[in-house]
Amino acid sequence: MIPYLLRRLLLAFVTLWLAASLVFAFALLLPGDPVQAILGLEASPEARAALERALGLDKPPGVRYLDWLLGLLRLDLGESLRYGKPVAELLGERLPLSLFLVLLGLGGALLLALPLALLAVRFPLWDLALSGLMAFLQSLPTFFLGVVLLYLFAVHLPLLPASGFPGWQSPGEALRHLLLPALTLALARAAVLFRMARGSLLEVLSQDYIRTARAKGVPEAWVLLKHALRPASLPLVTVLGLEGGFLLTGAVVVEAVFALPGLGSLALTALEARDYPLLQGLVLAMAALIVLFNLLVDLLYSLLDPRVEYA
């Protein structure tokens, strides 16, 4: 287990290095002049030269790349042009909210998908209706789903706050403000988890040991929960790692709908302001979170199935 963990950590480090290199390369390949985009056409040569020095654009690309990598090792992502603060500081302020929102959405999607998949497998009459409902939810754009939920639970039935975030000083109030955004993310991704869980359960239920358990008179509910659920969870865990990445990108739209001060709203502000250092830091932070999600998924396999060997 330890050698495998060390190899996975090394692979994660290499993946982050490749992601950082791609982020830097894309910044170089962006069309147009970033200094002109930020200052406008009427900027003086002195102002242009000062901004070029601040962005490091007066150095050769190879030198700038090495400075970028050395800065990453020191957790120095540069300074935001829009906020005038270190990018790492801005990410540290916004990351907890976005990460908690993604974890809430992922947990909610799993809590919705798994019981419904068990119900669909146990009662075939429900299968068609639940599959159709999940397909319908999957077809809805995330922003539309968020607006519908906002109207239902914040305007028509004023049960939850419509937007904003009060901070972490009051955990209960903070959770109330995050329930609707988390439910939006959960409903948007529950359909994928439902289809994976349903298909995996059907495959496991066709195995010989399941037929043996049924022949011995084991109740069907116990067959599902005791004998089928755990082995059927392995493919689902793999999808959970991928869904973490989808939820991170989906959080950009959800945070805009519900006016949450997370990474998503920060990314939109950086795009509008042409804040290239902040955009680079945001892309790299999201890549690092996706790598972390997939690393945790790999380690969860041994907990779900002790037969898994780490070669």
mmCIF file of C-alpha atoms in Angstrom:
data_model
loop_
_atom_site.group_PDB
_atom_site.id
_atom_site.type_symbol
_atom_site.label_atom_id
_atom_site.label_comp_id
_atom_site.label_asym_id
_atom_site.label_seq_id
_atom_site.Cartn_x
_atom_site.Cartn_y
_atom_site.Cartn_z
ATOM 1 C CA MET A 1 0.000 0.000 0.000
ATOM 2 C CA ILE A 2 2.774 2.479 0.927
ATOM 3 C CA PRO A 3 4.786 1.969 -2.320
ATOM 4 C CA TYR A 4 1.590 2.418 -4.324
ATOM 5 C CA LEU A 5 0.762 5.600 -2.412
ATOM 6 C CA LEU A 6 4.240 6.993 -3.090
ATOM 7 C CA ARG A 7 3.902 6.215 -6.812
ATOM 8 C CA ARG A 8 0.494 7.878 -6.943
ATOM 9 C CA LEU A 9 1.853 10.964 -5.170
ATOM 10 C CA LEU A 10 4.709 11.132 -7.672
ATOM 11 C CA LEU A 11 2.248 10.791 -10.552
ATOM 12 C CA ALA A 12 0.090 13.533 -9.014
ATOM 13 C CA PHE A 13 3.153 15.803 -8.815
ATOM 14 C CA VAL A 14 3.987 15.140 -12.474
ATOM 15 C CA THR A 15 0.364 15.806 -13.449
ATOM 16 C CA LEU A 16 0.412 19.141 -11.620
ATOM 17 C CA TRP A 17 3.678 20.073 -13.337
ATOM 18 C CA LEU A 18 2.109 19.314 -16.740
ATOM 19 C CA ALA A 19 -0.990 21.319 -15.782
ATOM 20 C CA ALA A 20 1.169 24.276 -14.726
ATOM 21 C CA SER A 21 3.107 24.069 -17.987
ATOM 22 C CA LEU A 22 -0.112 24.007 -20.041
ATOM 23 C CA VAL A 23 -1.527 26.961 -18.110
ATOM 24 C CA PHE A 24 1.628 28.951 -18.852
ATOM 25 C CA ALA A 25 1.606 27.895 -22.521
ATOM 26 C CA PHE A 26 -2.044 28.857 -22.990
ATOM 27 C CA ALA A 27 -1.333 32.269 -21.476
ATOM 28 C CA LEU A 28 1.410 32.735 -24.096
ATOM 29 C CA LEU A 29 -0.853 31.610 -26.941
ATOM 30 C CA LEU A 30 -3.791 33.853 -26.073
ATOM 31 C CA PRO A 31 -4.501 36.152 -29.039
ATOM 32 C CA GLY A 32 -3.982 39.856 -28.686
ATOM 33 C CA ASP A 33 -1.815 42.012 -26.464
ATOM 34 C CA PRO A 34 -2.617 41.518 -22.755
ATOM 35 C CA VAL A 35 -1.166 44.915 -21.837
ATOM 36 C CA GLN A 36 -3.364 46.635 -24.413
ATOM 37 C CA ALA A 37 -6.377 44.589 -23.282
ATOM 38 C CA ILE A 38 -5.853 45.746 -19.701
ATOM 39 C CA LEU A 39 -4.850 49.400 -20.233
ATOM 40 C CA GLY A 40 -6.693 50.161 -23.467
ATOM 41 C CA LEU A 41 -5.557 51.764 -26.692
ATOM 42 C CA GLU A 42 -4.833 55.192 -25.186
ATOM 43 C CA ALA A 43 -2.271 54.009 -22.612
ATOM 44 C CA SER A 44 1.045 55.850 -22.524
ATOM 45 C CA PRO A 45 4.300 54.029 -23.332
ATOM 46 C CA GLU A 46 5.422 54.518 -19.727
ATOM 47 C CA ALA A 47 2.273 52.843 -18.397
ATOM 48 C CA ARG A 48 2.663 49.991 -20.864
ATOM 49 C CA ALA A 49 6.298 49.468 -19.863
ATOM 50 C CA ALA A 50 5.415 49.487 -16.164
ATOM 51 C CA LEU A 51 2.678 46.895 -16.637
ATOM 52 C CA GLU A 52 4.947 44.723 -18.780
ATOM 53 C CA ARG A 53 7.514 44.724 -15.968
ATOM 54 C CA ALA A 54 4.805 43.916 -13.406
ATOM 55 C CA LEU A 55 3.606 40.976 -15.504
ATOM 56 C CA GLY A 56 7.124 39.868 -16.385
ATOM 57 C CA LEU A 57 6.393 40.312 -20.093
ATOM 58 C CA ASP A 58 9.714 42.083 -20.622
ATOM 59 C CA LYS A 59 11.567 38.776 -20.063
ATOM 60 C CA PRO A 60 12.061 35.924 -22.578
ATOM 61 C CA PRO A 61 9.417 33.137 -22.423
ATOM 62 C CA GLY A 62 11.918 30.581 -21.061
ATOM 63 C CA VAL A 63 12.890 32.839 -18.154
ATOM 64 C CA ARG A 64 9.256 33.610 -17.418
ATOM 65 C CA TYR A 65 8.462 29.872 -17.383
ATOM 66 C CA LEU A 66 11.226 29.148 -14.876
ATOM 67 C CA ASP A 67 10.086 32.073 -12.707
ATOM 68 C CA TRP A 68 6.522 30.680 -12.872
ATOM 69 C CA LEU A 69 7.604 27.214 -11.716
ATOM 70 C CA LEU A 70 9.856 28.563 -8.952
ATOM 71 C CA GLY A 71 7.022 30.750 -7.761
ATOM 72 C CA LEU A 72 4.709 27.724 -7.604
ATOM 73 C CA LEU A 73 7.201 25.907 -5.375
ATOM 74 C CA ARG A 74 6.986 28.867 -2.981
ATOM 75 C CA LEU A 75 3.164 28.993 -3.390
ATOM 76 C CA ASP A 76 3.669 32.367 -5.062
ATOM 77 C CA LEU A 77 1.164 32.691 -7.907
ATOM 78 C CA GLY A 78 1.800 36.361 -8.523
ATOM 79 C CA GLU A 79 -0.362 39.368 -7.746
ATOM 80 C CA SER A 80 -3.876 40.006 -8.974
ATOM 81 C CA LEU A 81 -4.197 43.032 -11.241
ATOM 82 C CA ARG A 82 -7.840 43.527 -10.297
ATOM 83 C CA TYR A 83 -7.538 43.250 -6.508
ATOM 84 C CA GLY A 84 -3.904 44.220 -5.938
ATOM 85 C CA LYS A 85 -3.448 41.228 -3.623
ATOM 86 C CA PRO A 86 -1.457 37.981 -3.924
ATOM 87 C CA VAL A 87 -3.334 35.393 -5.985
ATOM 88 C CA ALA A 88 -2.628 32.701 -3.368
ATOM 89 C CA GLU A 89 -4.285 34.859 -0.711
ATOM 90 C CA LEU A 90 -7.387 35.364 -2.851
ATOM 91 C CA LEU A 91 -7.621 31.631 -3.560
ATOM 92 C CA GLY A 92 -7.248 30.859 0.144
ATOM 93 C CA GLU A 93 -10.156 33.185 0.939
ATOM 94 C CA ARG A 94 -12.508 31.748 -1.704
ATOM 95 C CA LEU A 95 -11.492 28.074 -1.762
ATOM 96 C CA PRO A 96 -13.223 26.874 1.471
ATOM 97 C CA LEU A 97 -16.667 27.951 0.255
ATOM 98 C CA SER A 98 -16.311 26.383 -3.190
ATOM 99 C CA LEU A 99 -14.819 23.169 -1.818
ATOM 100 C CA PHE A 100 -17.558 22.820 0.808
ATOM 101 C CA LEU A 101 -20.202 23.503 -1.849
ATOM 102 C CA VAL A 102 -18.748 20.812 -4.144
ATOM 103 C CA LEU A 103 -18.596 18.272 -1.309
ATOM 104 C CA LEU A 104 -22.210 19.065 -0.363
ATOM 105 C CA GLY A 105 -23.292 18.672 -3.979
ATOM 106 C CA LEU A 106 -21.374 15.417 -4.381
ATOM 107 C CA GLY A 107 -22.778 13.975 -1.173
ATOM 108 C CA GLY A 108 -26.287 15.074 -2.102
ATOM 109 C CA ALA A 109 -26.003 13.530 -5.566
ATOM 110 C CA LEU A 110 -24.873 10.239 -4.041
ATOM 111 C CA LEU A 111 -27.654 10.259 -1.440
ATOM 112 C CA LEU A 112 -30.190 10.806 -4.211
ATOM 113 C CA ALA A 113 -28.778 8.413 -6.783
ATOM 114 C CA LEU A 114 -27.978 5.343 -4.719
ATOM 115 C CA PRO A 115 -31.381 4.798 -3.022
ATOM 116 C CA LEU A 116 -33.170 5.473 -6.307
ATOM 117 C CA ALA A 117 -30.934 2.966 -8.115
ATOM 118 C CA LEU A 118 -31.689 0.351 -5.438
ATOM 119 C CA LEU A 119 -35.406 1.097 -5.813
ATOM 120 C CA ALA A 120 -35.223 0.789 -9.608
ATOM 121 C CA VAL A 121 -33.418 -2.560 -9.401
ATOM 122 C CA ARG A 122 -35.680 -3.931 -6.673
ATOM 123 C CA PHE A 123 -38.966 -2.893 -8.334
ATOM 124 C CA PRO A 124 -38.853 -3.074 -12.162
ATOM 125 C CA LEU A 125 -42.110 -1.122 -12.416
ATOM 126 C CA TRP A 126 -40.291 1.899 -10.977
ATOM 127 C CA ASP A 127 -37.322 1.465 -13.277
ATOM 128 C CA LEU A 128 -38.756 3.168 -16.355
ATOM 129 C CA ALA A 129 -40.179 6.110 -14.399
ATOM 130 C CA LEU A 130 -36.963 6.745 -12.448
ATOM 131 C CA SER A 131 -34.779 6.371 -15.540
ATOM 132 C CA GLY A 132 -36.947 8.885 -17.395
ATOM 133 C CA LEU A 133 -36.824 11.323 -14.468
ATOM 134 C CA MET A 134 -33.040 11.105 -14.274
ATOM 135 C CA ALA A 135 -32.702 11.603 -18.037
ATOM 136 C CA PHE A 136 -34.912 14.694 -17.775
ATOM 137 C CA LEU A 137 -32.807 16.154 -14.954
ATOM 138 C CA GLN A 138 -29.631 15.493 -16.893
ATOM 139 C CA SER A 139 -30.987 17.386 -19.902
ATOM 140 C CA LEU A 140 -31.630 20.572 -17.921
ATOM 141 C CA PRO A 141 -28.900 23.256 -17.966
ATOM 142 C CA THR A 142 -27.441 23.879 -14.529
ATOM 143 C CA PHE A 143 -28.276 27.595 -14.526
ATOM 144 C CA PHE A 144 -31.915 26.861 -15.451
ATOM 145 C CA LEU A 145 -32.198 24.293 -12.673
ATOM 146 C CA GLY A 146 -30.743 26.808 -10.227
ATOM 147 C CA VAL A 147 -33.197 29.514 -11.260
ATOM 148 C CA VAL A 148 -36.168 27.103 -10.908
ATOM 149 C CA LEU A 149 -35.081 25.995 -7.433
ATOM 150 C CA LEU A 150 -34.457 29.607 -6.430
ATOM 151 C CA TYR A 151 -37.986 30.575 -7.498
ATOM 152 C CA LEU A 152 -39.593 27.593 -5.765
ATOM 153 C CA PHE A 153 -37.786 27.623 -2.414
ATOM 154 C CA ALA A 154 -36.712 31.248 -2.039
ATOM 155 C CA VAL A 155 -39.468 33.248 -3.772
ATOM 156 C CA HIS A 156 -42.671 31.168 -4.010
ATOM 157 C CA LEU A 157 -42.016 29.253 -0.770
ATOM 158 C CA PRO A 158 -39.608 31.504 1.142
ATOM 159 C CA LEU A 159 -37.925 28.682 3.032
ATOM 160 C CA LEU A 160 -34.293 29.328 2.145
ATOM 161 C CA PRO A 161 -32.187 32.422 1.362
ATOM 162 C CA ALA A 162 -32.103 33.448 -2.298
ATOM 163 C CA SER A 163 -28.495 34.581 -2.587
ATOM 164 C CA GLY A 164 -25.400 35.813 -0.794
ATOM 165 C CA PHE A 165 -23.269 34.264 1.916
ATOM 166 C CA PRO A 166 -23.043 35.544 5.525
ATOM 167 C CA GLY A 167 -19.630 34.053 6.296
ATOM 168 C CA TRP A 168 -18.546 31.183 8.514
ATOM 169 C CA GLN A 169 -19.183 32.964 11.820
ATOM 170 C CA SER A 170 -22.585 31.268 12.061
ATOM 171 C CA PRO A 171 -22.282 27.714 10.663
ATOM 172 C CA GLY A 172 -26.044 27.107 10.696
ATOM 173 C CA GLU A 173 -26.804 30.245 8.710
ATOM 174 C CA ALA A 174 -23.942 29.520 6.330
ATOM 175 C CA LEU A 175 -25.366 26.053 5.682
ATOM 176 C CA ARG A 176 -28.828 27.507 4.971
ATOM 177 C CA HIS A 177 -27.329 29.765 2.287
ATOM 178 C CA LEU A 178 -25.520 26.817 0.687
ATOM 179 C CA LEU A 179 -28.435 24.352 0.639
ATOM 180 C CA LEU A 180 -30.041 25.612 -2.582
ATOM 181 C CA PRO A 181 -26.763 25.841 -4.538
ATOM 182 C CA ALA A 182 -25.744 22.379 -3.283
ATOM 183 C CA LEU A 183 -29.145 20.951 -4.257
ATOM 184 C CA THR A 184 -28.721 22.443 -7.736
ATOM 185 C CA LEU A 185 -25.368 20.705 -8.157
ATOM 186 C CA ALA A 186 -26.707 17.459 -6.669
ATOM 187 C CA LEU A 187 -29.703 17.272 -9.002
ATOM 188 C CA ALA A 188 -27.538 18.139 -12.002
ATOM 189 C CA ARG A 189 -25.163 15.209 -11.382
ATOM 190 C CA ALA A 190 -27.437 12.662 -9.675
ATOM 191 C CA ALA A 191 -28.572 11.310 -13.044
ATOM 192 C CA VAL A 192 -25.048 10.197 -13.999
ATOM 193 C CA LEU A 193 -24.517 8.478 -10.651
ATOM 194 C CA PHE A 194 -27.963 6.862 -10.866
ATOM 195 C CA ARG A 195 -27.249 5.309 -14.266
ATOM 196 C CA MET A 196 -23.848 4.044 -13.156
ATOM 197 C CA ALA A 197 -25.194 2.604 -9.890
ATOM 198 C CA ARG A 198 -28.158 0.970 -11.625
ATOM 199 C CA GLY A 199 -26.013 -0.637 -14.332
ATOM 200 C CA SER A 200 -23.430 -1.835 -11.816
ATOM 201 C CA LEU A 201 -26.092 -3.334 -9.549
ATOM 202 C CA LEU A 202 -27.721 -5.175 -12.454
ATOM 203 C CA GLU A 203 -24.352 -6.622 -13.459
ATOM 204 C CA VAL A 204 -23.563 -7.783 -9.917
ATOM 205 C CA LEU A 205 -27.028 -9.301 -9.484
ATOM 206 C CA SER A 206 -26.373 -11.595 -12.442
ATOM 207 C CA GLN A 207 -23.379 -13.222 -10.707
ATOM 208 C CA ASP A 208 -23.431 -16.837 -9.499
ATOM 209 C CA TYR A 209 -23.003 -16.019 -5.816
ATOM 210 C CA ILE A 210 -26.121 -13.844 -5.944
ATOM 211 C CA ARG A 211 -28.125 -16.722 -7.423
ATOM 212 C CA THR A 212 -26.754 -18.977 -4.684
ATOM 213 C CA ALA A 213 -27.837 -16.503 -1.996
ATOM 214 C CA ARG A 214 -31.313 -16.327 -3.474
ATOM 215 C CA ALA A 215 -31.501 -20.117 -3.699
ATOM 216 C CA LYS A 216 -30.737 -20.295 0.029
ATOM 217 C CA GLY A 217 -33.770 -18.144 0.728
ATOM 218 C CA VAL A 218 -31.977 -14.888 1.566
ATOM 219 C CA PRO A 219 -34.499 -12.014 1.390
ATOM 220 C CA GLU A 220 -34.140 -9.873 -1.724
ATOM 221 C CA ALA A 221 -33.576 -6.660 0.251
ATOM 222 C CA TRP A 222 -30.726 -8.329 2.156
ATOM 223 C CA VAL A 223 -29.261 -9.634 -1.120
ATOM 224 C CA LEU A 224 -29.159 -6.087 -2.449
ATOM 225 C CA LEU A 225 -27.766 -4.401 0.650
ATOM 226 C CA LYS A 226 -25.420 -7.106 1.925
ATOM 227 C CA HIS A 227 -24.185 -8.973 -1.153
ATOM 228 C CA ALA A 228 -24.611 -6.625 -4.125
ATOM 229 C CA LEU A 229 -24.174 -3.058 -2.910
ATOM 230 C CA ARG A 230 -20.517 -3.163 -1.884
ATOM 231 C CA PRO A 231 -19.052 -4.743 -5.063
ATOM 232 C CA ALA A 232 -21.331 -2.558 -7.176
ATOM 233 C CA SER A 233 -19.860 0.541 -5.523
ATOM 234 C CA LEU A 234 -16.426 0.220 -7.151
ATOM 235 C CA PRO A 235 -17.428 1.676 -10.563
ATOM 236 C CA LEU A 236 -19.467 4.292 -8.720
ATOM 237 C CA VAL A 237 -16.401 5.434 -6.779
ATOM 238 C CA THR A 238 -14.542 5.914 -10.069
ATOM 239 C CA VAL A 239 -17.352 8.117 -11.378
ATOM 240 C CA LEU A 240 -17.335 10.104 -8.119
ATOM 241 C CA GLY A 241 -13.760 11.170 -8.819
ATOM 242 C CA LEU A 242 -14.752 12.422 -12.268
ATOM 243 C CA GLU A 243 -17.899 14.066 -10.951
ATOM 244 C CA GLY A 244 -15.827 16.090 -8.488
ATOM 245 C CA GLY A 245 -14.196 17.762 -11.485
ATOM 246 C CA PHE A 246 -17.535 18.369 -13.209
ATOM 247 C CA LEU A 247 -18.950 19.897 -10.031
ATOM 248 C CA LEU A 248 -15.984 22.248 -9.726
ATOM 249 C CA THR A 249 -16.696 23.639 -13.180
ATOM 250 C CA GLY A 250 -20.448 23.605 -12.559
ATOM 251 C CA ALA A 251 -19.902 25.617 -9.378
ATOM 252 C CA VAL A 252 -18.845 28.576 -11.554
ATOM 253 C CA VAL A 253 -22.392 28.847 -12.937
ATOM 254 C CA VAL A 254 -24.100 28.052 -9.626
ATOM 255 C CA GLU A 255 -22.100 30.643 -7.710
ATOM 256 C CA ALA A 256 -23.068 33.245 -10.305
ATOM 257 C CA VAL A 257 -26.771 32.373 -9.980
ATOM 258 C CA PHE A 258 -26.749 32.484 -6.178
ATOM 259 C CA ALA A 259 -24.183 35.318 -5.814
ATOM 260 C CA LEU A 260 -21.737 33.260 -3.751
ATOM 261 C CA PRO A 261 -18.190 34.592 -3.184
ATOM 262 C CA GLY A 262 -16.345 31.438 -4.228
ATOM 263 C CA LEU A 263 -13.857 30.455 -6.918
ATOM 264 C CA GLY A 264 -16.567 30.621 -9.592
ATOM 265 C CA SER A 265 -17.420 34.277 -9.023
ATOM 266 C CA LEU A 266 -13.696 35.031 -8.724
ATOM 267 C CA ALA A 267 -13.123 33.412 -12.136
ATOM 268 C CA LEU A 268 -15.852 35.519 -13.749
ATOM 269 C CA THR A 269 -14.372 38.694 -12.257
ATOM 270 C CA ALA A 270 -10.904 37.711 -13.488
ATOM 271 C CA LEU A 271 -12.248 37.128 -17.008
ATOM 272 C CA GLU A 272 -14.037 40.467 -17.121
ATOM 273 C CA ALA A 273 -10.967 42.325 -15.802
ATOM 274 C CA ARG A 274 -8.482 40.399 -18.020
ATOM 275 C CA ASP A 275 -6.624 39.509 -14.820
ATOM 276 C CA TYR A 276 -4.199 36.962 -16.315
ATOM 277 C CA PRO A 277 -2.234 36.112 -13.119
ATOM 278 C CA LEU A 278 -5.490 35.415 -11.282
ATOM 279 C CA LEU A 279 -6.831 33.314 -14.160
ATOM 280 C CA GLN A 280 -3.653 31.233 -14.206
ATOM 281 C CA GLY A 281 -3.893 30.649 -10.468
ATOM 282 C CA LEU A 282 -7.561 29.677 -10.669
ATOM 283 C CA VAL A 283 -7.020 27.144 -13.458
ATOM 284 C CA LEU A 284 -4.087 25.613 -11.615
ATOM 285 C CA ALA A 285 -6.031 25.453 -8.328
ATOM 286 C CA MET A 286 -8.926 23.637 -10.016
ATOM 287 C CA ALA A 287 -6.511 21.220 -11.689
ATOM 288 C CA ALA A 288 -4.922 20.498 -8.304
ATOM 289 C CA LEU A 289 -8.339 19.786 -6.766
ATOM 290 C CA ILE A 290 -9.237 17.379 -9.588
ATOM 291 C CA VAL A 291 -5.932 15.540 -9.114
ATOM 292 C CA LEU A 292 -6.653 15.337 -5.376
ATOM 293 C CA PHE A 293 -10.158 13.952 -5.996
ATOM 294 C CA ASN A 294 -8.797 11.201 -8.239
ATOM 295 C CA LEU A 295 -6.034 10.326 -5.759
ATOM 296 C CA LEU A 296 -8.586 9.903 -2.973
ATOM 297 C CA VAL A 297 -10.746 7.734 -5.250
ATOM 298 C CA ASP A 298 -7.833 5.386 -5.926
ATOM 299 C CA LEU A 299 -7.193 4.992 -2.201
ATOM 300 C CA LEU A 300 -10.872 4.301 -1.479
ATOM 301 C CA TYR A 301 -10.776 1.134 -3.575
ATOM 302 C CA SER A 302 -8.982 -0.843 -0.874
ATOM 303 C CA LEU A 303 -11.631 0.122 1.687
ATOM 304 C CA LEU A 304 -14.496 -1.042 -0.526
ATOM 305 C CA ASP A 305 -12.885 -4.240 -1.807
ATOM 306 C CA PRO A 306 -10.005 -5.813 0.176
ATOM 307 C CA ARG A 307 -9.278 -8.048 -2.827
ATOM 308 C CA VAL A 308 -7.894 -5.087 -4.753
ATOM 309 C CA GLU A 309 -4.117 -5.368 -4.950
ATOM 310 C CA TYR A 310 -1.848 -2.381 -5.387
ATOM 311 C CA ALA A 311 0.785 -3.529 -7.864
#
